C-alpha positions as semicolon CSV with decimal commas, in nm:
position;residue;x (nm);y (nm);z (nm)
1;M;4,798;-4,284;-3,932
2;G;4,869;-4,138;-3,591
3;T;5,183;-3,931;-3,527
4;S;5,279;-4,152;-3,236
5;K;5,431;-4,402;-3,485
6;Y;5,685;-4,153;-3,615
7;S;5,992;-4,024;-3,438
8;A;6,079;-3,657;-3,419
9;E;6,367;-3,716;-3,661
10;F;6,134;-3,875;-3,918
11;R;5,889;-3,586;-3,891
12;A;6,171;-3,332;-3,931
13;D;6,302;-3,512;-4,241
14;A;5,952;-3,528;-4,387
15;V;5,913;-3,154;-4,343
16;A;6,251;-3,092;-4,504
17;L;6,155;-3,316;-4,797
18;Y;5,834;-3,119;-4,849
19;H;6,020;-2,788;-4,854
20;S;6,288;-2,926;-5,095
21;S;6,034;-3,065;-5,339
22;S;5,985;-2,781;-5,583
23;G;5,622;-2,777;-5,687
24;G;5,547;-3,079;-5,471
25;T;5,211;-3,099;-5,304
26;Y;5,118;-3,240;-4,963
27;A;4,945;-3,528;-5,138
28;S;5,240;-3,621;-5,362
29;V;5,505;-3,593;-5,090
30;A;5,286;-3,778;-4,837
31;K;5,231;-4,058;-5,091
32;D;5,607;-4,100;-5,128
33;L;5,646;-4,108;-4,748
34;G;5,349;-4,342;-4,695
35;V;5,166;-4,104;-4,460
36;N;4,836;-3,920;-4,472
37;H;4,862;-3,584;-4,642
38;E;4,680;-3,410;-4,350
39;T;4,936;-3,554;-4,112
40;L;5,216;-3,409;-4,323
41;R;5,034;-3,072;-4,335
42;M;5,018;-3,069;-3,951
43;W;5,392;-3,150;-3,924
44;V;5,481;-2,865;-4,157
45;R;5,258;-2,618;-3,971
46;D;5,401;-2,710;-3,630
47;A;5,755;-2,678;-3,760
48;E;5,687;-2,333;-3,904
49;Q;5,535;-2,214;-3,578
50;A;5,826;-2,347;-3,377
51;A;6,071;-2,171;-3,610
52;R;5,920;-1,825;-3,549
53;P;6,088;-1,610;-3,275
54;G;5,900;-1,627;-2,943
55;A;5,688;-1,916;-3,067
56;V;5,686;-2,091;-2,727
57;E;5,584;-1,777;-2,542
58;A;5,318;-1,704;-2,805
59;T;5,173;-2,051;-2,770
60;A;5,152;-2,017;-2,389
61;T;4,994;-1,673;-2,417
62;E;4,739;-1,799;-2,663
63;R;4,653;-2,083;-2,427
64;E;4,608;-1,842;-2,139
65;N;4,392;-1,618;-2,356
66;R;4,173;-1,913;-2,448
67;Q;4,135;-1,997;-2,079
68;L;4,048;-1,636;-1,993
69;R;3,792;-1,618;-2,274
70;A;3,635;-1,940;-2,150
71;R;3,622;-1,802;-1,793
72;V;3,465;-1,476;-1,909
73;K;3,208;-1,670;-2,109
74;E;3,126;-1,880;-1,801
75;L;3,089;-1,569;-1,581
76;E;2,861;-1,407;-1,836
77;L;2,654;-1,724;-1,838
78;E;2,634;-1,722;-1,457
79;R;2,527;-1,358;-1,459
80;E;2,252;-1,433;-1,709
81;I;2,132;-1,725;-1,495
82;L;2,121;-1,512;-1,179
83;W;1,944;-1,231;-1,361
84;R;1,675;-1,471;-1,481
85;A;1,648;-1,626;-1,135
86;A;1,591;-1,296;-0,953
87;K;1,213;-1,298;-1,000
88;Y;1,193;-1,648;-0,849
89;F;1,347;-1,542;-0,520
90;G;1,083;-1,374;-0,307
91;G;1,252;-1,484;0,016
92;G;1,079;-1,639;0,316
93;D;0,989;-2,003;0,350
94;Q;0,963;-2,059;-0,026
95;L;1,320;-1,958;-0,116
96;V;1,463;-2,310;-0,160
97;S;1,162;-2,441;-0,351
98;S;1,180;-2,132;-0,574
99;R;1,539;-2,221;-0,659
100;F;1,437;-2,576;-0,740
101;Q;1,155;-2,445;-0,961
102;F;1,405;-2,228;-1,146
103;V;1,631;-2,527;-1,205
104;E;1,334;-2,724;-1,339
105;D;1,228;-2,440;-1,570
106;H;1,578;-2,380;-1,712
107;R;1,745;-2,721;-1,702
108;G;1,713;-2,760;-2,078
109;A;1,907;-2,440;-2,148
110;F;2,180;-2,456;-1,882
111;G;2,188;-2,807;-1,735
112;V;2,100;-2,923;-1,385
113;K;2,461;-2,948;-1,262
114;R;2,553;-2,590;-1,352
115;L;2,225;-2,445;-1,220
116;C;2,248;-2,626;-0,887
117;R;2,611;-2,508;-0,845
118;I;2,529;-2,145;-0,919
119;L;2,215;-2,142;-0,702
120;A;2,386;-2,326;-0,415
121;V;2,140;-2,615;-0,396
122;S;2,213;-2,986;-0,407
123;R;2,128;-3,195;-0,707
124;S;1,995;-3,473;-0,485
125;G;1,768;-3,222;-0,314
126;F;1,645;-3,102;-0,652
127;Y;1,558;-3,452;-0,765
128;R;1,377;-3,522;-0,436
129;W;1,181;-3,198;-0,487
130;L;1,103;-3,305;-0,842
131;A;0,971;-3,640;-0,720
132;G;0,726;-3,461;-0,486
133;A;0,567;-3,248;-0,760
134;S;0,234;-3,431;-0,756
135;A;0,200;-3,400;-0,377
136;R;0,273;-3,028;-0,397
137;A;0,015;-2,983;-0,668
138;G;-0,241;-3,150;-0,442
139;R;-0,154;-2,918;-0,154
140;A;-0,176;-2,617;-0,385
141;R;-0,526;-2,717;-0,491
142;A;-0,627;-2,768;-0,127
143;D;-0,482;-2,427;-0,035
144;A;-0,671;-2,258;-0,318
145;E;-0,997;-2,418;-0,206
146;L;-0,935;-2,317;0,157
147;A;-0,845;-1,964;0,047
148;E;-1,179;-1,936;-0,133
149;H;-1,359;-2,035;0,189
150;I;-1,151;-1,793;0,397
151;N;-1,214;-1,513;0,150
152;R;-1,591;-1,559;0,185
153;I;-1,560;-1,539;0,564
154;H;-1,336;-1,233;0,532
155;Q;-1,584;-1,055;0,306
156;E;-1,879;-1,142;0,530
157;S;-1,692;-0,979;0,820
158;D;-1,647;-0,660;0,612
159;G;-1,279;-0,743;0,576
160;T;-1,215;-0,730;0,951
161;Y;-1,149;-1,090;1,060
162;G;-0,793;-1,203;1,117
163;V;-0,658;-1,554;1,173
164;P;-0,821;-1,638;1,512
165;R;-1,176;-1,545;1,410
166;V;-1,137;-1,706;1,067
167;I;-1,033;-2,029;1,239
168;A;-1,338;-2,012;1,464
169;E;-1,566;-1,969;1,161
170;L;-1,401;-2,260;0,979
171;K;-1,430;-2,490;1,278
172;E;-1,795;-2,400;1,327
173;A;-1,850;-2,496;0,963
174;G;-1,696;-2,837;1,040
175;R;-1,360;-2,776;0,876
176;R;-1,051;-2,912;1,053
177;V;-0,771;-2,654;1,028
178;N;-0,483;-2,531;1,241
179;H;-0,345;-2,185;1,311
180;K;-0,031;-2,220;1,095
181;Q;-0,223;-2,350;0,795
182;V;-0,474;-2,064;0,800
183;E;-0,201;-1,808;0,862
184;R;0,003;-1,944;0,568
185;V;-0,291;-1,947;0,328
186;M;-0,401;-1,597;0,426
187;R;-0,048;-1,468;0,382
188;T;-0,007;-1,644;0,045
189;F;-0,338;-1,513;-0,090
190;H;-0,297;-1,167;0,069
191;I;-0,606;-1,191;0,293
192;V;-0,542;-0,951;0,580
193;G;-0,750;-0,857;0,884
194;L;-0,761;-0,506;1,019
195;H;-0,499;-0,374;1,261
196;L;-0,508;-0,110;1,531
197;R;-0,503;0,253;1,427
198;K;-0,336;0,531;1,620
199;K;-0,557;0,648;1,908
200;V;-0,671;1,011;1,938
201;R;-0,743;1,130;2,291
202;T;-1,089;1,280;2,349
203;T;-1,109;1,277;2,730
204;I;-1,122;1,627;2,881
205;P;-1,059;1,595;3,257
206;E;-1,248;1,803;3,512
207;P;-1,003;1,923;3,782
208;S;-1,277;2,015;4,030
209;A;-1,451;1,676;4,019
210;T;-1,560;1,509;4,341
211;P;-1,339;1,201;4,393
212;V;-1,492;0,864;4,306
213;P;-1,306;0,542;4,395
214;D;-1,165;0,304;4,135
215;L;-1,365;-0,011;4,206
216;L;-1,212;-0,211;3,919
217;Q;-0,839;-0,150;3,970
218;R;-0,781;-0,252;3,608
219;D;-0,961;-0,583;3,658
220;F;-1,180;-0,579;3,348
221;A;-1,352;-0,910;3,410
222;A;-1,688;-1,007;3,554
223;Q;-1,836;-1,340;3,654
224;E;-2,194;-1,247;3,557
225;S;-2,354;-1,022;3,299
226;N;-2,512;-0,692;3,407
227;T;-2,281;-0,650;3,707
228;R;-1,982;-0,447;3,580
229;Y;-1,975;-0,198;3,293
230;V;-1,724;0,041;3,139
231;G;-1,789;0,343;2,919
232;D;-1,603;0,600;2,714
233;I;-1,645;0,867;2,445
234;T;-1,478;0,856;2,107
235;Y;-1,493;1,087;1,807
236;L;-1,630;0,999;1,462
237;P;-1,462;1,210;1,188
238;I;-1,704;1,317;0,914
239;G;-1,488;1,561;0,714
240;N;-1,415;1,933;0,698
241;G;-1,288;1,924;1,055
242;Q;-1,629;1,816;1,185
243;F;-1,704;1,526;1,416
244;L;-1,980;1,321;1,569
245;Y;-1,926;1,165;1,910
246;L;-2,008;0,816;2,033
247;A;-2,063;0,719;2,396
248;A;-2,065;0,343;2,464
249;V;-2,160;0,117;2,757
250;L;-1,984;-0,222;2,755
251;D;-2,070;-0,524;2,975
252;L;-1,741;-0,666;3,105
253;C;-1,875;-1,020;3,134
254;S;-2,037;-1,078;2,795
255;K;-1,852;-0,795;2,613
256;R;-2,195;-0,683;2,491
257;L;-2,227;-0,325;2,368
258;T;-2,534;-0,284;2,583
259;G;-2,609;0,080;2,502
260;W;-2,470;0,362;2,297
261;S;-2,547;0,716;2,190
262;I;-2,430;0,933;1,898
263;A;-2,447;1,313;1,890
264;D;-2,276;1,614;1,735
265;H;-2,166;1,738;2,080
266;M;-1,994;1,613;2,394
267;R;-2,239;1,743;2,651
268;T;-2,334;1,528;2,948
269;S;-2,654;1,414;2,776
270;L;-2,437;1,212;2,536
271;V;-2,325;0,977;2,814
272;T;-2,651;0,976;3,009
273;D;-2,841;0,878;2,692
274;A;-2,602;0,583;2,642
275;L;-2,646;0,474;3,005
276;R;-3,026;0,495;2,985
277;A;-3,015;0,297;2,657
278;A;-2,822;0,022;2,836
279;A;-3,077;0,016;3,118
280;R;-3,361;-0,024;2,865
281;A;-3,175;-0,306;2,690
282;R;-3,151;-0,496;3,018
283;G;-3,523;-0,455;3,094
284;G;-3,666;-0,531;3,437
285;D;-3,448;-0,363;3,699
286;G;-3,219;-0,234;3,427
287;L;-2,870;-0,165;3,559
288;R;-2,965;-0,154;3,928
289;G;-2,682;-0,282;4,145
290;A;-2,424;-0,271;3,865
291;I;-2,092;-0,083;3,867
292;F;-2,021;0,164;3,588
293;H;-1,655;0,256;3,539
294;S;-1,529;0,551;3,333
295;D;-1,241;0,793;3,297
296;N;-1,237;1,143;3,445
297;G;-1,387;1,321;3,145
298;A;-1,602;1,622;3,230
299;Q;-1,921;1,440;3,123
300;Y;-1,865;1,149;3,364
301;V;-1,778;1,367;3,665
302;S;-2,072;1,603;3,622
303;K;-2,358;1,631;3,873
304;E;-2,608;1,542;3,601
305;F;-2,435;1,211;3,533
306;A;-2,416;1,136;3,906
307;Q;-2,791;1,199;3,935
308;V;-2,871;0,962;3,647
309;C;-2,650;0,692;3,801
310;S;-2,833;0,736;4,130
311;E;-3,169;0,720;3,953
312;L;-3,074;0,395;3,775
313;G;-2,918;0,241;4,085
314;V;-2,567;0,237;3,933
315;T;-2,252;0,261;4,142
316;R;-1,992;0,490;3,989
317;S;-1,623;0,401;3,952
318;R;-1,344;0,607;3,795
319;G;-0,978;0,554;3,716
320;A;-0,691;0,792;3,785
321;V;-0,665;1,123;3,599
322;G;-0,459;1,100;3,277
323;T;-0,421;0,721;3,292
324;S;-0,581;0,555;2,990
325;A;-0,491;0,207;3,114
326;D;-0,747;0,245;3,395
327;N;-1,022;0,235;3,131
328;A;-0,849;0,014;2,875
329;A;-1,148;-0,211;2,804
330;A;-1,367;0,078;2,687
331;E;-1,087;0,233;2,484
332;S;-1,018;-0,101;2,321
333;L;-1,383;-0,124;2,214
334;N;-1,369;0,221;2,056
335;A;-1,047;0,138;1,875
336;T;-1,199;-0,183;1,738
337;M;-1,512;-0,001;1,623
338;K;-1,322;0,264;1,427
339;R;-1,073;0,016;1,287
340;E;-1,348;-0,209;1,154
341;T;-1,579;0,064;1,025
342;L;-1,334;0,311;0,873
343;Q;-1,098;0,036;0,749
344;G;-0,810;0,271;0,684
345;R;-1,015;0,570;0,572
346;K;-0,965;0,898;0,755
347;R;-1,332;0,999;0,772
348;W;-1,688;0,926;0,668
349;N;-1,864;1,124;0,397
350;G;-2,111;1,288;0,628
351;A;-2,305;1,233;0,950
352;S;-2,563;0,994;0,803
353;E;-2,297;0,761;0,667
354;A;-2,117;0,761;1,002
355;R;-2,434;0,689;1,202
356;L;-2,535;0,406;0,970
357;A;-2,186;0,253;0,977
358;V;-2,173;0,256;1,358
359;F;-2,528;0,119;1,388
360;R;-2,450;-0,165;1,146
361;W;-2,125;-0,245;1,324
362;A;-2,279;-0,233;1,673
363;T;-2,559;-0,473;1,586
364;R;-2,319;-0,706;1,410
365;Y;-2,074;-0,681;1,700
366;N;-2,342;-0,798;1,944
367;T;-2,509;-1,065;1,733
368;R;-2,242;-1,211;1,504
369;R;-1,889;-1,086;1,564
370;R;-1,673;-1,345;1,737
371;H;-1,490;-1,233;2,049
372;S;-1,162;-1,395;2,151
373;R;-1,234;-1,349;2,523
374;L;-1,561;-1,541;2,485
375;G;-1,414;-1,844;2,312
376;Q;-1,481;-1,699;1,966
377;I;-1,859;-1,660;2,004
378;S;-2,065;-1,340;1,990
379;P;-2,178;-1,149;2,303
380;I;-2,548;-1,224;2,243
381;T;-2,472;-1,594;2,198
382;Y;-2,273;-1,586;2,521
383;E;-2,563;-1,424;2,707
384;Q;-2,844;-1,633;2,559
385;P;-2,889;-1,878;2,849
386;V;-2,928;-1,582;3,086
387;V;-3,085;-1,302;2,884
388;V;-3,299;-1,464;2,614
389;A;-3,623;-1,431;2,816
390;V;-3,549;-1,071;2,912
391;T;-3,469;-0,947;2,561
392;A;-3,779;-1,093;2,396
393;T;-3,980;-0,765;2,418
394;P;-3,737;-0,473;2,455
395;A;-3,877;-0,128;2,521
396;A;-3,854;0,125;2,239
397;P;-3,587;0,388;2,315
398;A;-3,681;0,753;2,359
399;L;-3,440;0,958;2,148
400;P;-3,349;1,314;2,247
401;D;-3,366;1,585;1,982
402;E;-2,993;1,637;1,947
403;S;-2,868;1,280;1,973
404;T;-2,940;0,922;1,882
405;A;-2,943;0,652;2,150
406;A;-2,946;0,285;2,049
407;T;-2,991;-0,047;2,217
408;V;-2,933;-0,403;2,106
């Protein structure tokens, strides 16, 4: 029977009867009273507790202690949940979905309601996310397949292509993609193109040089191939404090590396060999009538270089002293070459390795590497309608003893 049927006076008398019954048991006294023996036991216990000094205060304290213990247990549970969730939270765009994934993975142990409260996400949002699991799985499979394709392109480019050139390759292969999709997949699968390295200055100005006008005025564009060129020297580190040096001749219209020369010195023959190599690559009248722009390095302001320009029919142009921006196109080419050949290394393991790496890169640059300024096609492809008949039978280059000149 429930205690609600009995008055406080009846319960007090029942307790008194139990205490006055010498040798009486709960069962025997309860039978006489017509109540359940467990009910009588509870009445006796409550009466004894109430009779003790400070019983009311003790009961309140015990209740508070129970509440505190429950709160501590809940905080410990929250701490355990957050500790387990830490590895799910990488930040970025996937933070919310990572929280939902954690709720899904741990709902059996902690319950959806508690997990969503602790992780500050809505239950309705979680269930919507759960309903889209199959669609996400499909996207993940598509991303993995696209990443495999991108990785092949990345490896074929010697690990140099970033998002724009990868997109161009994919589109040429007939794959419809957008910039954000490729960027996201490359970021997710850690496929990274090369970035610019810190530039080291190699230009040594010649104070006594005869002035030559700047015919480009930082306008590094040309409407036709074989009309405007830029050139520069850069160093090739090969270890033990030793260097090779590369002189390049770049066509500003097609971005073609028309001629180059590599040597273990920076004498004037380094740059004249590169210019002559470019003239041979063009065939026919060579560079006659074209402008060649450089910085004020001692090689480019020398009388020997001026004589070779005159011989080839090239008009000289030079930027201001100490201003790298006046020859930015040539310097950008050199930076690209070293970034894509060294790929983070500080040096090559010898002169032969350096020469071979530059030769491989230069030929690839002209024939296959996509250029953003050309609409993501290669320089040779860009020139084909104009130059294909001229380049069919190129003359063999004459190489000086101390350097290597190359043409493509």
